[in-house]
PDB file of N, CA and C in Angstrom:
ATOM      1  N   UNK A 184       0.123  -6.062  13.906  1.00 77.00           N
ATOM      2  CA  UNK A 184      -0.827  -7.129  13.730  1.00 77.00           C
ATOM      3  C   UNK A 184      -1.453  -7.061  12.335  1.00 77.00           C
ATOM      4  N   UNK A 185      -2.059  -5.964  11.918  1.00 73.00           N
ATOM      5  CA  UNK A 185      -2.433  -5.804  10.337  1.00 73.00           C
ATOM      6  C   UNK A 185      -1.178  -5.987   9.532  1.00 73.00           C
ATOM      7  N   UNK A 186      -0.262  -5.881   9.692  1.00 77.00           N
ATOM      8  CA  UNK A 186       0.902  -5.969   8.958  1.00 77.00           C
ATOM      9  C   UNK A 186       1.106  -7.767   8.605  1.00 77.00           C
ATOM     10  N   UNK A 187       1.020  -8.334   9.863  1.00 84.00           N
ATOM     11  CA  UNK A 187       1.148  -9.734  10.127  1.00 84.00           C
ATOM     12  C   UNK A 187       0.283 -10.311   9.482  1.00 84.00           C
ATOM     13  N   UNK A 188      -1.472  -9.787   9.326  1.00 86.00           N
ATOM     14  CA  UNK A 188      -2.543 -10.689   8.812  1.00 86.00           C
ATOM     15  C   UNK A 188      -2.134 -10.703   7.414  1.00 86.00           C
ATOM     16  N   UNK A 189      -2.068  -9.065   7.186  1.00 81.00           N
ATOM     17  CA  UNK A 189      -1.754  -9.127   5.833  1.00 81.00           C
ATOM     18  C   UNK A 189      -0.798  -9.924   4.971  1.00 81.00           C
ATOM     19  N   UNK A 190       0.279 -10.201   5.184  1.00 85.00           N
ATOM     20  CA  UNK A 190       1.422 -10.690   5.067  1.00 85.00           C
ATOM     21  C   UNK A 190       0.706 -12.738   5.016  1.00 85.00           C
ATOM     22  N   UNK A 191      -0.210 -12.791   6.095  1.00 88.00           N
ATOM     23  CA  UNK A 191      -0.245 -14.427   6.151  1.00 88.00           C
ATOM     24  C   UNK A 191      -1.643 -14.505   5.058  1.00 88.00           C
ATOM     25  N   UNK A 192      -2.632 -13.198   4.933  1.00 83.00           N
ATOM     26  CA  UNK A 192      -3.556 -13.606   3.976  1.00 83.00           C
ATOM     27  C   UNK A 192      -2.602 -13.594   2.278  1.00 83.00           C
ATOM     28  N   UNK A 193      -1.899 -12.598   1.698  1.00 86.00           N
ATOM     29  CA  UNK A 193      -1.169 -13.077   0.624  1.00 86.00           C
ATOM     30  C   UNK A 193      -0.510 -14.594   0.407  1.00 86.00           C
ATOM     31  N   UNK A 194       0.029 -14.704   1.375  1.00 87.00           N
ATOM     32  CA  UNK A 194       0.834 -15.887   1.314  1.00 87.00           C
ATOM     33  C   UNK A 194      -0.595 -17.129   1.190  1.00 87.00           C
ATOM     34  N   UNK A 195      -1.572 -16.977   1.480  1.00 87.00           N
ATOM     35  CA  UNK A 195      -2.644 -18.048   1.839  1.00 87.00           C
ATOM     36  C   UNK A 195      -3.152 -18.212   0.130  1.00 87.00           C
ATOM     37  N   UNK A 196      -2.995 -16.973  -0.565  1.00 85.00           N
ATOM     38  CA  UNK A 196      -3.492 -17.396  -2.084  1.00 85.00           C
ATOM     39  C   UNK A 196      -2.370 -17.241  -3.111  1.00 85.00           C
ATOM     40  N   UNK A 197      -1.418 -16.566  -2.777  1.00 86.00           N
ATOM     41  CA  UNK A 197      -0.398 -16.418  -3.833  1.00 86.00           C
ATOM     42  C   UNK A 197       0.031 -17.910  -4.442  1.00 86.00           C
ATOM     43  N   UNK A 198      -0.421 -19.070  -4.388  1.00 86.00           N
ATOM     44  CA  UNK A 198      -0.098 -20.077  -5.255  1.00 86.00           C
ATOM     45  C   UNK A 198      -1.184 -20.289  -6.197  1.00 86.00           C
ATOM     46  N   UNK A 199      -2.574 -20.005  -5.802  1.00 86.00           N
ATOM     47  CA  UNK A 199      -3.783 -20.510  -6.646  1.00 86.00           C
ATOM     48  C   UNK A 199      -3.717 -18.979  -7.617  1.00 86.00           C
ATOM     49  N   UNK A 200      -2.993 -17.880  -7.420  1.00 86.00           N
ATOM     50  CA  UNK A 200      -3.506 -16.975  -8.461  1.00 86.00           C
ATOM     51  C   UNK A 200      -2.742 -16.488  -9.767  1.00 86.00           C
ATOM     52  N   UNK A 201      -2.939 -16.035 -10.830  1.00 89.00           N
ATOM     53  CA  UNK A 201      -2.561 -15.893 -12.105  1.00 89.00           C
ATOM     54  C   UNK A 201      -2.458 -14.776 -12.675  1.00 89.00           C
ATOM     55  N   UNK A 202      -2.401 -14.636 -13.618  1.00 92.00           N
ATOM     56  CA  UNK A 202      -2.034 -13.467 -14.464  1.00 92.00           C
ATOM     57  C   UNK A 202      -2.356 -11.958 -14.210  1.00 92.00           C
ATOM     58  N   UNK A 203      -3.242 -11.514 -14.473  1.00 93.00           N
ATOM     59  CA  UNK A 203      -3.757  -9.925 -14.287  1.00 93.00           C
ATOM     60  C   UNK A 203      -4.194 -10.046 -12.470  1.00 93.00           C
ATOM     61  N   UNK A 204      -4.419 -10.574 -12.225  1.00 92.00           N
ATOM     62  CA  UNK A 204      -5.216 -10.713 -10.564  1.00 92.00           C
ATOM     63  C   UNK A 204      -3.595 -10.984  -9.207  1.00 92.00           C
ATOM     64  N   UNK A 205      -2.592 -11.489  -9.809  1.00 92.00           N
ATOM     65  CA  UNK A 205      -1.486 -11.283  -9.583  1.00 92.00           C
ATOM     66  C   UNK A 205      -0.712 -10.370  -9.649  1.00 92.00           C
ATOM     67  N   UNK A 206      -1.108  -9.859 -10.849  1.00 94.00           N
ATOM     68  CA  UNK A 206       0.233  -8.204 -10.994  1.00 94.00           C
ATOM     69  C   UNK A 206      -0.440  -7.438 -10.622  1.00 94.00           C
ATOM     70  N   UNK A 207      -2.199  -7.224 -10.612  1.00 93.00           N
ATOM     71  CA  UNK A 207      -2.656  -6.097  -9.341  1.00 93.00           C
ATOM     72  C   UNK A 207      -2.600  -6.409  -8.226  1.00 93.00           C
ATOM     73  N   UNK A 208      -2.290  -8.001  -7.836  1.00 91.00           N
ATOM     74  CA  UNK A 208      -1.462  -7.660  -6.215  1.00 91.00           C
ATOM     75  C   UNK A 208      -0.498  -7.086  -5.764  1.00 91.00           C
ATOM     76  N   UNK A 209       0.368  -7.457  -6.798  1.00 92.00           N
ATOM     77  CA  UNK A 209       2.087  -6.996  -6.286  1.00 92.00           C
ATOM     78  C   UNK A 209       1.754  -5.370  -6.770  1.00 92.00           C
ATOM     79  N   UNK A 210       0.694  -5.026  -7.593  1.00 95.00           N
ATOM     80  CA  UNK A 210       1.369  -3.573  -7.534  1.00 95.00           C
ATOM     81  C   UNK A 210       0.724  -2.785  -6.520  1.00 95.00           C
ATOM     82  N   UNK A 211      -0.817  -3.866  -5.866  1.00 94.00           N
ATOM     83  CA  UNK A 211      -1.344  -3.081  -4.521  1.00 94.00           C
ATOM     84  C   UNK A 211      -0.318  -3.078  -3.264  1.00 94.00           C
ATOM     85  N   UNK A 212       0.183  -4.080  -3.305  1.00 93.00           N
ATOM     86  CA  UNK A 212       1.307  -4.152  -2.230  1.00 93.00           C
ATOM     87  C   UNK A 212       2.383  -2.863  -2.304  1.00 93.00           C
ATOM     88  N   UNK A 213       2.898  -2.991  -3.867  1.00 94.00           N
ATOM     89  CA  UNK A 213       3.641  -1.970  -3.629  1.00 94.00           C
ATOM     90  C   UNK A 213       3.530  -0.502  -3.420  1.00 94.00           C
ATOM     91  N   UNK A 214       1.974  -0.366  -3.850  1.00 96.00           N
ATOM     92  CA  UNK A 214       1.406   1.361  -3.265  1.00 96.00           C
ATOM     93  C   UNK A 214       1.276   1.164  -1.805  1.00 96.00           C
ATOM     94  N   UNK A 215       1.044  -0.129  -1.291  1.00 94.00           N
ATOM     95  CA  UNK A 215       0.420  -0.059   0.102  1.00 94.00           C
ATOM     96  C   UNK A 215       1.882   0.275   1.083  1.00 94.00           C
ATOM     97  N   UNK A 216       2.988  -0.123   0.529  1.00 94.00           N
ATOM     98  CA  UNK A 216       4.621   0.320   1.050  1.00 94.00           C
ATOM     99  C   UNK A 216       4.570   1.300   0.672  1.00 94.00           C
ATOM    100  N   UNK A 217       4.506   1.916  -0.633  1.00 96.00           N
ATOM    101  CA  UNK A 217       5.144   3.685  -0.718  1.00 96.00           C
ATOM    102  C   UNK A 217       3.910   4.391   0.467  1.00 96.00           C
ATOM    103  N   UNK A 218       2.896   3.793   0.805  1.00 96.00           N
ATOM    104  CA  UNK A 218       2.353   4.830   1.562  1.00 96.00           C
ATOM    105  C   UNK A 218       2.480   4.962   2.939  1.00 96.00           C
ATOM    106  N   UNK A 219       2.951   4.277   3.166  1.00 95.00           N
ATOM    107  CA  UNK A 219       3.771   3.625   4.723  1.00 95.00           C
ATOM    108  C   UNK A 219       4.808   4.620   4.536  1.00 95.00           C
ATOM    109  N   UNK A 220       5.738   4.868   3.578  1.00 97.00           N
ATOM    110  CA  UNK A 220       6.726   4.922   3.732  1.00 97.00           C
ATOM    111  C   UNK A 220       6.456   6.785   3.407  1.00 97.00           C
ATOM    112  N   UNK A 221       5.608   6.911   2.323  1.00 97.00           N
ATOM    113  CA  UNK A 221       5.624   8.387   2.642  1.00 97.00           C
ATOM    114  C   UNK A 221       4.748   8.783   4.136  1.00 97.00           C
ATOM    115  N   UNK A 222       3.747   8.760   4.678  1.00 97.00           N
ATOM    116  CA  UNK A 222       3.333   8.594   6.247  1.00 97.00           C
ATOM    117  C   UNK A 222       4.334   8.752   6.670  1.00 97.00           C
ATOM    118  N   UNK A 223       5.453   7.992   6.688  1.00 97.00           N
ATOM    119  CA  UNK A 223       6.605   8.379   7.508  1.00 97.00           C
ATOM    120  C   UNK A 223       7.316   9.563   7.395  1.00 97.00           C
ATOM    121  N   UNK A 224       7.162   9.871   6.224  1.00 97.00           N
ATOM    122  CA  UNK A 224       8.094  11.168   5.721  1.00 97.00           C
ATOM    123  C   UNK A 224       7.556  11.880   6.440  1.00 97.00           C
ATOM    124  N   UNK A 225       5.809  12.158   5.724  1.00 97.00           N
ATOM    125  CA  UNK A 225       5.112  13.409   6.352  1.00 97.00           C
ATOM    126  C   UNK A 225       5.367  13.548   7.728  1.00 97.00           C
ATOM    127  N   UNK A 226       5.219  12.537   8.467  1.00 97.00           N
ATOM    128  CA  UNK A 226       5.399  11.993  10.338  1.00 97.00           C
ATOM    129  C   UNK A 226       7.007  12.919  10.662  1.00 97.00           C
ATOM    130  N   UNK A 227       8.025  12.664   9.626  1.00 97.00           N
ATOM    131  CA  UNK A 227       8.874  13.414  10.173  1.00 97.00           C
ATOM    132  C   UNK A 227       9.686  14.577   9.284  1.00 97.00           C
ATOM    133  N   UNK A 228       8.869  15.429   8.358  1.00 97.00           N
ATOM    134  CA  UNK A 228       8.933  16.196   7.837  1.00 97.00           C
ATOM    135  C   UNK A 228       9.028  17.450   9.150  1.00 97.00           C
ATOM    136  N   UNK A 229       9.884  18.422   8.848  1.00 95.00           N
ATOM    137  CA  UNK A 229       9.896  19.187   9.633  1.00 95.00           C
ATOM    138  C   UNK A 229       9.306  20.769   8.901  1.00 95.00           C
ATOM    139  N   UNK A 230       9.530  21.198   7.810  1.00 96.00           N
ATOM    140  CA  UNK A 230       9.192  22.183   6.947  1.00 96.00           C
ATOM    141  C   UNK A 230       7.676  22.430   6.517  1.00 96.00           C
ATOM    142  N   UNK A 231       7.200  23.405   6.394  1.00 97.00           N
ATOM    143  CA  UNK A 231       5.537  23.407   6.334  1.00 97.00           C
ATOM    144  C   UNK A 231       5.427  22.728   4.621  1.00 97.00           C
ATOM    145  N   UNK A 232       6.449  23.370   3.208  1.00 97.00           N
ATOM    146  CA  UNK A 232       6.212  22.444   2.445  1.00 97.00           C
ATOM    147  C   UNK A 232       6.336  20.667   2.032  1.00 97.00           C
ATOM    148  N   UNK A 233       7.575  20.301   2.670  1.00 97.00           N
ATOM    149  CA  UNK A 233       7.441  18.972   2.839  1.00 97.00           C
ATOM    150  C   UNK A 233       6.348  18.515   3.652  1.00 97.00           C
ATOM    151  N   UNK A 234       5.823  19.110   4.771  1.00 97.00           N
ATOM    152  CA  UNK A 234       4.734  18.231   5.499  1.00 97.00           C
ATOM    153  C   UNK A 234       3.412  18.069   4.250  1.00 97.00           C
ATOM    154  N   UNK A 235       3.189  19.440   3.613  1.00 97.00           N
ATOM    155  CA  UNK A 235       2.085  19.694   2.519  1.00 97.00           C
ATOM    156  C   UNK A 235       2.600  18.465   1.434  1.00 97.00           C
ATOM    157  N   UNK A 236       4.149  18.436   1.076  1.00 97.00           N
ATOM    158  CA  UNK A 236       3.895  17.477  -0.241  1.00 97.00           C
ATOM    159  C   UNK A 236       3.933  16.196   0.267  1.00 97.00           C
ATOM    160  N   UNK A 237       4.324  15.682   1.569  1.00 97.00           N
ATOM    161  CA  UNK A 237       4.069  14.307   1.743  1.00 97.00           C
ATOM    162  C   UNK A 237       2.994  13.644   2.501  1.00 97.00           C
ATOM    163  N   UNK A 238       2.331  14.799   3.429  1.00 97.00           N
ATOM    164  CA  UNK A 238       0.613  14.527   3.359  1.00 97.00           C
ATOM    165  C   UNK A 238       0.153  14.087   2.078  1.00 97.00           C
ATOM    166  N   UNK A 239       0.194  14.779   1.355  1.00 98.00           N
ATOM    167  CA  UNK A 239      -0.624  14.638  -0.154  1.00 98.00           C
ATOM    168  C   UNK A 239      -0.369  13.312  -0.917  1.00 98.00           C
ATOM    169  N   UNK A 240       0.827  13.004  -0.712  1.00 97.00           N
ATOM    170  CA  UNK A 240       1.515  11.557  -1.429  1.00 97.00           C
ATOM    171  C   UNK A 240       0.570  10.683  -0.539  1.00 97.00           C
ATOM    172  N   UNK A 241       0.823  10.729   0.727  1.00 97.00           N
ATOM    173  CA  UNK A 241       0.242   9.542   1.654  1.00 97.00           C
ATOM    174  C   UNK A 241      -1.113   9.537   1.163  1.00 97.00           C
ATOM    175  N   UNK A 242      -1.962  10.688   1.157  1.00 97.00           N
ATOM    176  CA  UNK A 242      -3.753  10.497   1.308  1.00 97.00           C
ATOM    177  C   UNK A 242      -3.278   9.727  -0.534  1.00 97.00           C
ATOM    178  N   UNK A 243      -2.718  10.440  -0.916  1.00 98.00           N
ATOM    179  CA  UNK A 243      -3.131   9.938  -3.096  1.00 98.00           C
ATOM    180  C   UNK A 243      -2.753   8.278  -2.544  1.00 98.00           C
ATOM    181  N   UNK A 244      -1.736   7.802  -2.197  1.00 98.00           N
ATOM    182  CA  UNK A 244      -1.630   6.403  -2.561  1.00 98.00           C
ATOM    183  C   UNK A 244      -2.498   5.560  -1.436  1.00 98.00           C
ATOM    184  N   UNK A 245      -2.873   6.002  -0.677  1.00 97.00           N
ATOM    185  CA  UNK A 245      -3.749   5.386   0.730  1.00 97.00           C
ATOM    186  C   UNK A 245      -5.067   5.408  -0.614  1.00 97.00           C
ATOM    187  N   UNK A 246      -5.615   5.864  -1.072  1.00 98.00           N
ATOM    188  CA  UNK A 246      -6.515   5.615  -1.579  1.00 98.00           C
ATOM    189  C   UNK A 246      -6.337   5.205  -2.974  1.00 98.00           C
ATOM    190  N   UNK A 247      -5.330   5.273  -3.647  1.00 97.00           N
ATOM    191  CA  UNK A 247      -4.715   4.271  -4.547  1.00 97.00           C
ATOM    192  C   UNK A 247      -4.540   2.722  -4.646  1.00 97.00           C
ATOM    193  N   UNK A 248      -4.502   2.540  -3.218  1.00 96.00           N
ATOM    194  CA  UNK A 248      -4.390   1.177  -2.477  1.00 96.00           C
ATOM    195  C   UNK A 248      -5.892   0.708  -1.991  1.00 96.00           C
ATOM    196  N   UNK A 249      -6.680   1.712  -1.393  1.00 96.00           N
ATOM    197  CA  UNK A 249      -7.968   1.126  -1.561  1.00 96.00           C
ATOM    198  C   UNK A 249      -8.779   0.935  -2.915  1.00 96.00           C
ATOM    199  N   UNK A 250      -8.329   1.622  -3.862  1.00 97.00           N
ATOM    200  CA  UNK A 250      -9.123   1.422  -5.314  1.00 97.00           C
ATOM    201  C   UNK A 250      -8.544  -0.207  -5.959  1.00 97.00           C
ATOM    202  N   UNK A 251      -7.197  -0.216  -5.277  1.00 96.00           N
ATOM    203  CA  UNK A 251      -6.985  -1.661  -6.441  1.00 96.00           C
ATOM    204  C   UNK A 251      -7.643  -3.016  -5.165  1.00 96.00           C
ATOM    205  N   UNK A 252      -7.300  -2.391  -3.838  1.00 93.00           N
ATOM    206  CA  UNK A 252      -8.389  -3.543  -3.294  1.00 93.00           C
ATOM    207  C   UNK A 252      -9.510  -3.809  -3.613  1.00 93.00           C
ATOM    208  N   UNK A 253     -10.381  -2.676  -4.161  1.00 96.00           N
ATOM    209  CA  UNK A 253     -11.262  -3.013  -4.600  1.00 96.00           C
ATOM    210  C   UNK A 253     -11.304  -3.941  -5.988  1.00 96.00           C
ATOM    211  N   UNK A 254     -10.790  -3.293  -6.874  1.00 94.00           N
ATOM    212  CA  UNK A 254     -10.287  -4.113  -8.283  1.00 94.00           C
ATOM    213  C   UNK A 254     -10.306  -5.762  -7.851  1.00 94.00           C
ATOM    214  N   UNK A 255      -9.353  -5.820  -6.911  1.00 90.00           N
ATOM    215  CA  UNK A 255      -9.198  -7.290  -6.447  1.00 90.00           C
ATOM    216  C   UNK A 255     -10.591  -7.595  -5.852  1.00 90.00           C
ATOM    217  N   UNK A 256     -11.323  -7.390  -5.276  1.00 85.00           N
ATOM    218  CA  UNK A 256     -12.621  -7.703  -4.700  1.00 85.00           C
ATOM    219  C   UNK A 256     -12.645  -8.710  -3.701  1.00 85.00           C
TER     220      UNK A 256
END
């Protein structure tokens, strides 16, 4: 369902927006996927160092992704 809102709130402004306020969307989007996607790693990391280095990826870009939401305001 957050996946879904999200997905229908972009689409609701991606025609009215422009230059710099545009490329920090697409690049919040794209931290907001690598962190999905490392979460998953860590989720199925089996080794105590992979669980340590892809915890760490997930928390850095999970809050990488909340700093440019903020940016966007």
């Amino acid at each position: 369902m957050l996946a879904a809102t999200g997905v229908w709130n972009v689409a609701a402004v991606w025609s009215g927006v422009a230059g710099a306020y545009r490329t920090t969307l697409v690049v919040k989007i794209s931290v907001v996927v690598l962190s999905g996607v490392t979460a998953l790693a860590h989720q199925r990391a089996r080794g105590p160092a992979a669980l340590a280095v892809f915890g760490a990826l997930s928390a850095l870009t999970a809050l990488l992704a909340v700093f440019l939401g903020v940016l966007l305001g």
